[in-house]
PDB file of C-alpha atoms in Angstrom:
ATOM      1  CA  UNK G   1    -122.700 115.502  65.184  1.00 36.00           C
ATOM      2  CA  UNK G   2    -124.623 112.516  63.676  1.00 41.00           C
ATOM      3  CA  UNK G   3    -123.868 109.081  63.565  1.00 45.00           C
ATOM      4  CA  UNK G   4    -125.023 105.670  62.306  1.00 49.00           C
ATOM      5  CA  UNK G   5    -126.998 103.386  64.342  1.00 50.00           C
ATOM      6  CA  UNK G   6    -124.063 100.889  64.196  1.00 71.00           C
ATOM      7  CA  UNK G   7    -122.158 103.426  66.207  1.00 80.00           C
ATOM      8  CA  UNK G   8    -124.730 104.324  68.743  1.00 86.00           C
ATOM      9  CA  UNK G   9    -124.071 101.713  71.113  1.00 91.00           C
ATOM     10  CA  UNK G  10    -120.134 102.273  70.872  1.00 95.00           C
ATOM     11  CA  UNK G  11    -119.979 106.031  71.733  1.00 96.00           C
ATOM     12  CA  UNK G  12    -119.597 107.380  75.375  1.00 97.00           C
ATOM     13  CA  UNK G  13    -122.635 108.351  77.212  1.00 96.00           C
ATOM     14  CA  UNK G  14    -123.095 111.781  78.389  1.00 97.00           C
ATOM     15  CA  UNK G  15    -121.880 110.782  81.685  1.00 98.00           C
ATOM     16  CA  UNK G  16    -118.851 109.301  80.238  1.00 98.00           C
ATOM     17  CA  UNK G  17    -118.280 112.480  78.438  1.00 98.00           C
ATOM     18  CA  UNK G  18    -118.654 114.476  81.846  1.00 98.00           C
ATOM     19  CA  UNK G  19    -116.225 112.207  83.480  1.00 98.00           C
ATOM     20  CA  UNK G  20    -113.607 112.662  80.647  1.00 97.00           C
ATOM     21  CA  UNK G  21    -113.761 116.534  80.775  1.00 95.00           C
ATOM     22  CA  UNK G  22    -113.299 116.156  84.481  1.00 96.00           C
ATOM     23  CA  UNK G  23    -110.457 113.453  84.716  1.00 96.00           C
ATOM     24  CA  UNK G  24    -108.939 113.781  81.314  1.00 94.00           C
ATOM     25  CA  UNK G  25    -109.269 110.144  80.194  1.00 96.00           C
ATOM     26  CA  UNK G  26    -111.861 107.783  78.794  1.00 97.00           C
ATOM     27  CA  UNK G  27    -111.614 103.968  78.505  1.00 97.00           C
ATOM     28  CA  UNK G  28    -114.007 102.989  75.762  1.00 96.00           C
ATOM     29  CA  UNK G  29    -115.629  99.428  75.391  1.00 93.00           C
ATOM     30  CA  UNK G  30    -114.026  97.308  72.408  1.00 95.00           C
ATOM     31  CA  UNK G  31    -115.018  99.391  69.395  1.00 96.00           C
ATOM     32  CA  UNK G  32    -112.910  97.876  66.744  1.00 96.00           C
ATOM     33  CA  UNK G  33    -113.023  94.442  65.322  1.00 95.00           C
ATOM     34  CA  UNK G  34    -110.411  91.958  65.698  1.00 96.00           C
ATOM     35  CA  UNK G  35    -109.749  91.728  61.796  1.00 97.00           C
ATOM     36  CA  UNK G  36    -108.853  95.394  61.640  1.00 97.00           C
ATOM     37  CA  UNK G  37    -106.652  94.975  64.446  1.00 97.00           C
ATOM     38  CA  UNK G  38    -104.930  91.909  63.091  1.00 97.00           C
ATOM     39  CA  UNK G  39    -104.412  93.526  59.672  1.00 98.00           C
ATOM     40  CA  UNK G  40    -102.739  96.550  61.750  1.00 98.00           C
ATOM     41  CA  UNK G  41    -100.657  94.383  63.528  1.00 98.00           C
ATOM     42  CA  UNK G  42     -99.301  92.355  60.295  1.00 98.00           C
ATOM     43  CA  UNK G  43     -98.648  96.102  58.757  1.00 98.00           C
ATOM     44  CA  UNK G  44     -96.745  96.972  61.699  1.00 98.00           C
ATOM     45  CA  UNK G  45     -94.440  93.745  61.564  1.00 97.00           C
ATOM     46  CA  UNK G  46     -93.889  94.423  57.815  1.00 98.00           C
ATOM     47  CA  UNK G  47     -93.204  98.058  58.571  1.00 97.00           C
ATOM     48  CA  UNK G  48     -90.438  97.033  61.262  1.00 97.00           C
ATOM     49  CA  UNK G  49     -88.954  94.661  58.760  1.00 95.00           C
ATOM     50  CA  UNK G  50     -88.484  97.548  56.404  1.00 94.00           C
ATOM     51  CA  UNK G  51     -91.431  97.154  53.907  1.00 96.00           C
ATOM     52  CA  UNK G  52     -93.525 100.169  52.922  1.00 97.00           C
ATOM     53  CA  UNK G  53     -96.553 100.188  50.885  1.00 98.00           C
ATOM     54  CA  UNK G  54     -96.526 103.868  50.169  1.00 97.00           C
ATOM     55  CA  UNK G  55     -93.367 106.120  49.740  1.00 94.00           C
ATOM     56  CA  UNK G  56     -93.347 109.664  51.587  1.00 93.00           C
ATOM     57  CA  UNK G  57     -91.385 112.630  51.662  1.00 93.00           C
ATOM     58  CA  UNK G  58     -88.621 112.482  54.345  1.00 92.00           C
ATOM     59  CA  UNK G  59     -90.057 111.953  57.916  1.00 91.00           C
ATOM     60  CA  UNK G  60     -88.574 112.379  61.650  1.00 89.00           C
ATOM     61  CA  UNK G  61     -86.274 109.840  62.255  1.00 90.00           C
ATOM     62  CA  UNK G  62     -87.874 106.915  64.071  1.00 94.00           C
ATOM     63  CA  UNK G  63     -86.742 103.455  65.219  1.00 95.00           C
ATOM     64  CA  UNK G  64     -84.913 101.229  62.917  1.00 94.00           C
ATOM     65  CA  UNK G  65     -83.739  97.623  63.256  1.00 93.00           C
ATOM     66  CA  UNK G  66     -80.216  98.642  63.738  1.00 94.00           C
ATOM     67  CA  UNK G  67     -81.463 100.515  67.072  1.00 93.00           C
ATOM     68  CA  UNK G  68     -82.125  97.256  68.602  1.00 91.00           C
ATOM     69  CA  UNK G  69     -84.584  95.745  71.298  1.00 90.00           C
ATOM     70  CA  UNK G  70     -85.687  99.193  72.431  1.00 89.00           C
ATOM     71  CA  UNK G  71     -88.585 101.253  72.971  1.00 90.00           C
ATOM     72  CA  UNK G  72     -89.851 101.922  69.191  1.00 94.00           C
ATOM     73  CA  UNK G  73     -91.673 105.073  68.042  1.00 94.00           C
ATOM     74  CA  UNK G  74     -92.377 105.800  64.521  1.00 96.00           C
ATOM     75  CA  UNK G  75     -94.164 108.777  63.244  1.00 95.00           C
ATOM     76  CA  UNK G  76     -96.840 108.755  60.323  1.00 96.00           C
ATOM     77  CA  UNK G  77     -96.622 105.009  59.775  1.00 97.00           C
ATOM     78  CA  UNK G  78    -100.141 105.416  58.614  1.00 97.00           C
ATOM     79  CA  UNK G  79     -99.019 107.134  55.573  1.00 97.00           C
ATOM     80  CA  UNK G  80     -96.744 104.198  54.878  1.00 97.00           C
ATOM     81  CA  UNK G  81     -98.851 101.153  55.629  1.00 98.00           C
ATOM     82  CA  UNK G  82    -102.196 100.333  54.124  1.00 98.00           C
ATOM     83  CA  UNK G  83    -103.211  98.172  57.240  1.00 98.00           C
ATOM     84  CA  UNK G  84    -102.522 101.205  59.723  1.00 98.00           C
ATOM     85  CA  UNK G  85    -103.983 103.587  57.468  1.00 98.00           C
ATOM     86  CA  UNK G  86    -107.215 101.556  57.633  1.00 97.00           C
ATOM     87  CA  UNK G  87    -107.102 101.531  61.459  1.00 97.00           C
ATOM     88  CA  UNK G  88    -106.615 105.200  62.286  1.00 96.00           C
ATOM     89  CA  UNK G  89    -109.186 106.084  59.762  1.00 95.00           C
ATOM     90  CA  UNK G  90    -111.984 103.829  61.195  1.00 96.00           C
ATOM     91  CA  UNK G  91    -114.999 106.135  61.309  1.00 95.00           C
ATOM     92  CA  UNK G  92    -115.879 104.781  64.861  1.00 96.00           C
ATOM     93  CA  UNK G  93    -112.545 106.424  66.205  1.00 96.00           C
ATOM     94  CA  UNK G  94    -113.595 109.849  64.745  1.00 94.00           C
ATOM     95  CA  UNK G  95    -117.074 109.479  66.061  1.00 95.00           C
ATOM     96  CA  UNK G  96    -115.995 108.755  69.763  1.00 96.00           C
ATOM     97  CA  UNK G  97    -113.404 111.615  69.498  1.00 96.00           C
ATOM     98  CA  UNK G  98    -115.826 113.936  68.232  1.00 95.00           C
ATOM     99  CA  UNK G  99    -118.287 112.873  70.989  1.00 96.00           C
ATOM    100  CA  UNK G 100    -115.610 113.605  73.601  1.00 96.00           C
ATOM    101  CA  UNK G 101    -114.428 116.865  72.211  1.00 94.00           C
ATOM    102  CA  UNK G 102    -118.172 118.027  71.493  1.00 94.00           C
ATOM    103  CA  UNK G 103    -117.097 119.411  68.287  1.00 92.00           C
ATOM    104  CA  UNK G 104    -115.577 118.173  64.816  1.00 91.00           C
ATOM    105  CA  UNK G 105    -112.203 116.594  65.031  1.00 92.00           C
ATOM    106  CA  UNK G 106    -109.330 116.250  62.397  1.00 91.00           C
ATOM    107  CA  UNK G 107    -106.541 113.743  62.716  1.00 91.00           C
ATOM    108  CA  UNK G 108    -103.250 115.695  63.557  1.00 88.00           C
ATOM    109  CA  UNK G 109    -100.558 112.937  63.867  1.00 91.00           C
ATOM    110  CA  UNK G 110    -100.179 109.424  64.321  1.00 95.00           C
ATOM    111  CA  UNK G 111     -97.420 107.235  65.906  1.00 95.00           C
ATOM    112  CA  UNK G 112     -96.821 103.379  65.766  1.00 97.00           C
ATOM    113  CA  UNK G 113     -95.204 102.445  69.256  1.00 95.00           C
ATOM    114  CA  UNK G 114     -93.841  99.301  70.653  1.00 94.00           C
ATOM    115  CA  UNK G 115     -92.828  98.706  74.081  1.00 90.00           C
ATOM    116  CA  UNK G 116     -90.569  95.663  74.731  1.00 88.00           C
ATOM    117  CA  UNK G 117     -90.548  93.952  78.169  1.00 83.00           C
ATOM    118  CA  UNK G 118     -88.446  95.200  81.139  1.00 74.00           C
ATOM    119  CA  UNK G 119     -85.206  93.713  81.566  1.00 73.00           C
ATOM    120  CA  UNK G 120     -82.793  94.115  84.556  1.00 70.00           C
ATOM    121  CA  UNK G 121     -80.395  95.803  82.191  1.00 71.00           C
ATOM    122  CA  UNK G 122     -82.797  97.792  80.250  1.00 70.00           C
ATOM    123  CA  UNK G 123     -86.061  99.770  81.421  1.00 72.00           C
ATOM    124  CA  UNK G 124     -88.967  99.985  78.661  1.00 73.00           C
ATOM    125  CA  UNK G 125     -90.907 102.900  80.450  1.00 78.00           C
ATOM    126  CA  UNK G 126     -92.422 105.559  78.680  1.00 84.00           C
ATOM    127  CA  UNK G 127     -91.774 109.093  80.386  1.00 84.00           C
ATOM    128  CA  UNK G 128     -94.669 111.393  81.500  1.00 86.00           C
ATOM    129  CA  UNK G 129     -95.831 113.567  78.649  1.00 83.00           C
ATOM    130  CA  UNK G 130     -98.740 115.807  77.503  1.00 81.00           C
ATOM    131  CA  UNK G 131    -100.011 116.196  73.880  1.00 76.00           C
ATOM    132  CA  UNK G 132     -99.768 119.977  73.853  1.00 75.00           C
ATOM    133  CA  UNK G 133     -95.920 119.861  75.157  1.00 74.00           C
ATOM    134  CA  UNK G 134     -95.020 118.213  71.815  1.00 75.00           C
ATOM    135  CA  UNK G 135     -97.802 119.896  69.342  1.00 79.00           C
ATOM    136  CA  UNK G 136     -97.335 123.693  70.032  1.00 79.00           C
ATOM    137  CA  UNK G 137     -97.507 124.421  66.566  1.00 82.00           C
ATOM    138  CA  UNK G 138    -101.228 123.142  66.481  1.00 82.00           C
ATOM    139  CA  UNK G 139    -103.705 126.033  66.925  1.00 83.00           C
ATOM    140  CA  UNK G 140    -105.944 124.066  69.020  1.00 81.00           C
ATOM    141  CA  UNK G 141    -105.610 123.313  72.567  1.00 79.00           C
ATOM    142  CA  UNK G 142    -108.606 120.999  72.419  1.00 83.00           C
ATOM    143  CA  UNK G 143    -106.363 117.757  71.697  1.00 87.00           C
ATOM    144  CA  UNK G 144    -106.870 114.298  72.504  1.00 91.00           C
ATOM    145  CA  UNK G 145    -105.238 111.106  71.996  1.00 93.00           C
ATOM    146  CA  UNK G 146    -106.876 107.647  70.814  1.00 95.00           C
ATOM    147  CA  UNK G 147    -104.500 104.985  72.051  1.00 95.00           C
ATOM    148  CA  UNK G 148    -105.519 101.850  70.492  1.00 96.00           C
ATOM    149  CA  UNK G 149    -104.095  98.429  72.020  1.00 95.00           C
ATOM    150  CA  UNK G 150    -103.174  95.445  69.667  1.00 97.00           C
ATOM    151  CA  UNK G 151    -103.775  93.170  72.276  1.00 95.00           C
ATOM    152  CA  UNK G 152    -105.004  93.250  75.809  1.00 95.00           C
ATOM    153  CA  UNK G 153    -102.962  95.354  78.302  1.00 93.00           C
ATOM    154  CA  UNK G 154    -103.420  95.601  82.195  1.00 92.00           C
ATOM    155  CA  UNK G 155    -101.031  97.130  84.725  1.00 88.00           C
ATOM    156  CA  UNK G 156     -99.274  93.871  85.134  1.00 87.00           C
ATOM    157  CA  UNK G 157     -97.727  94.320  81.696  1.00 84.00           C
ATOM    158  CA  UNK G 158     -96.819  98.097  81.952  1.00 83.00           C
ATOM    159  CA  UNK G 159    -100.428  99.566  80.146  1.00 90.00           C
ATOM    160  CA  UNK G 160    -100.409 103.218  79.526  1.00 91.00           C
ATOM    161  CA  UNK G 161    -101.459 105.171  82.933  1.00 93.00           C
ATOM    162  CA  UNK G 162    -102.792 108.456  83.149  1.00 94.00           C
ATOM    163  CA  UNK G 163    -102.427 110.975  85.999  1.00 93.00           C
ATOM    164  CA  UNK G 164    -106.167 111.978  87.116  1.00 95.00           C
ATOM    165  CA  UNK G 165    -107.157 115.453  86.191  1.00 93.00           C
ATOM    166  CA  UNK G 166    -103.514 116.558  85.032  1.00 89.00           C
ATOM    167  CA  UNK G 167    -105.072 118.254  82.154  1.00 88.00           C
ATOM    168  CA  UNK G 168    -106.480 121.064  84.195  1.00 87.00           C
ATOM    169  CA  UNK G 169    -103.287 121.481  86.288  1.00 86.00           C
ATOM    170  CA  UNK G 170    -101.736 124.948  86.328  1.00 81.00           C
ATOM    171  CA  UNK G 171     -98.408 125.561  84.422  1.00 72.00           C
ATOM    172  CA  UNK G 172     -98.146 121.848  83.529  1.00 69.00           C
ATOM    173  CA  UNK G 173     -94.194 121.716  82.583  1.00 68.00           C
ATOM    174  CA  UNK G 174     -92.756 121.721  79.095  1.00 66.00           C
ATOM    175  CA  UNK G 175     -89.929 119.456  80.142  1.00 69.00           C
ATOM    176  CA  UNK G 176     -91.540 116.054  80.192  1.00 79.00           C
ATOM    177  CA  UNK G 177     -89.746 113.633  78.357  1.00 82.00           C
ATOM    178  CA  UNK G 178     -91.456 110.588  76.375  1.00 83.00           C
ATOM    179  CA  UNK G 179     -88.133 108.605  76.180  1.00 82.00           C
ATOM    180  CA  UNK G 180     -87.119 109.114  80.235  1.00 84.00           C
ATOM    181  CA  UNK G 181     -87.230 106.360  82.410  1.00 81.00           C
ATOM    182  CA  UNK G 182     -86.730 108.788  85.421  1.00 85.00           C
ATOM    183  CA  UNK G 183     -90.447 108.792  85.941  1.00 85.00           C
ATOM    184  CA  UNK G 184     -90.163 110.308  89.578  1.00 86.00           C
ATOM    185  CA  UNK G 185     -87.587 112.924  88.299  1.00 85.00           C
ATOM    186  CA  UNK G 186     -90.032 113.950  85.809  1.00 86.00           C
ATOM    187  CA  UNK G 187     -92.949 114.039  88.201  1.00 86.00           C
ATOM    188  CA  UNK G 188     -90.926 116.609  90.415  1.00 83.00           C
ATOM    189  CA  UNK G 189     -91.491 119.603  88.473  1.00 81.00           C
ATOM    190  CA  UNK G 190     -95.398 119.177  88.507  1.00 84.00           C
ATOM    191  CA  UNK G 191     -97.500 122.090  89.520  1.00 84.00           C
ATOM    192  CA  UNK G 192    -100.572 120.248  90.770  1.00 88.00           C
ATOM    193  CA  UNK G 193    -102.353 123.398  92.128  1.00 87.00           C
ATOM    194  CA  UNK G 194    -102.603 121.421  95.405  1.00 90.00           C
ATOM    195  CA  UNK G 195    -104.170 118.457  93.942  1.00 89.00           C
ATOM    196  CA  UNK G 196    -102.953 114.627  94.783  1.00 91.00           C
ATOM    197  CA  UNK G 197    -101.035 112.884  92.351  1.00 91.00           C
ATOM    198  CA  UNK G 198    -103.405 110.030  91.364  1.00 95.00           C
ATOM    199  CA  UNK G 199    -102.121 107.356  88.702  1.00 94.00           C
ATOM    200  CA  UNK G 200    -104.713 105.506  86.882  1.00 95.00           C
ATOM    201  CA  UNK G 201    -103.387 102.470  84.891  1.00 95.00           C
ATOM    202  CA  UNK G 202    -105.720 101.933  81.666  1.00 94.00           C
ATOM    203  CA  UNK G 203    -106.903  98.340  81.648  1.00 94.00           C
ATOM    204  CA  UNK G 204    -107.716  97.873  77.943  1.00 95.00           C
ATOM    205  CA  UNK G 205    -109.103  94.973  75.606  1.00 94.00           C
ATOM    206  CA  UNK G 206    -107.720  94.293  72.174  1.00 96.00           C
ATOM    207  CA  UNK G 207    -109.530  97.017  70.124  1.00 95.00           C
TER     208      UNK G 207
END
């Protein structure tokens, strides 16, 4: 893989690549400019308001305003909104992913997610899940997800959390559920191969 000098300082080091392959996650430095993120945020707000820049063939049903203030998940939003398309196709994201994977990469899927604050009457957890559990139609097992925060995120506000080294656990269960709030119940069928369950919140900066 070759890259431009502008990207060289943004890519993971060889040591970080080795750590990614051992632990199953990597937290980058800030790699995306604020104007690109701000344009994506504006596009997401227009998307949620029902506007579209491009029409597409029928897509899987996702969140719509009538669903109310719940966890929102919309697939292939980058095919519908220009600001989101520019974000997911930012060359630096592909360069980081290719460095971690050790090979060329291709964009398989994108999701626009919005997680409202927890309320006593409504939890807003995202259930434990794996990439492969949802994308078995993909011929490759070398999958990775780029999670791009639109604002600073830390564990006090419910940032994404990884389970250390779970990517190498034997027989990871297929029954993990993105929309389940029963995190303890989802953990019960884990086959850890005797490894402890270590949860690592991802403290991230915008972009």
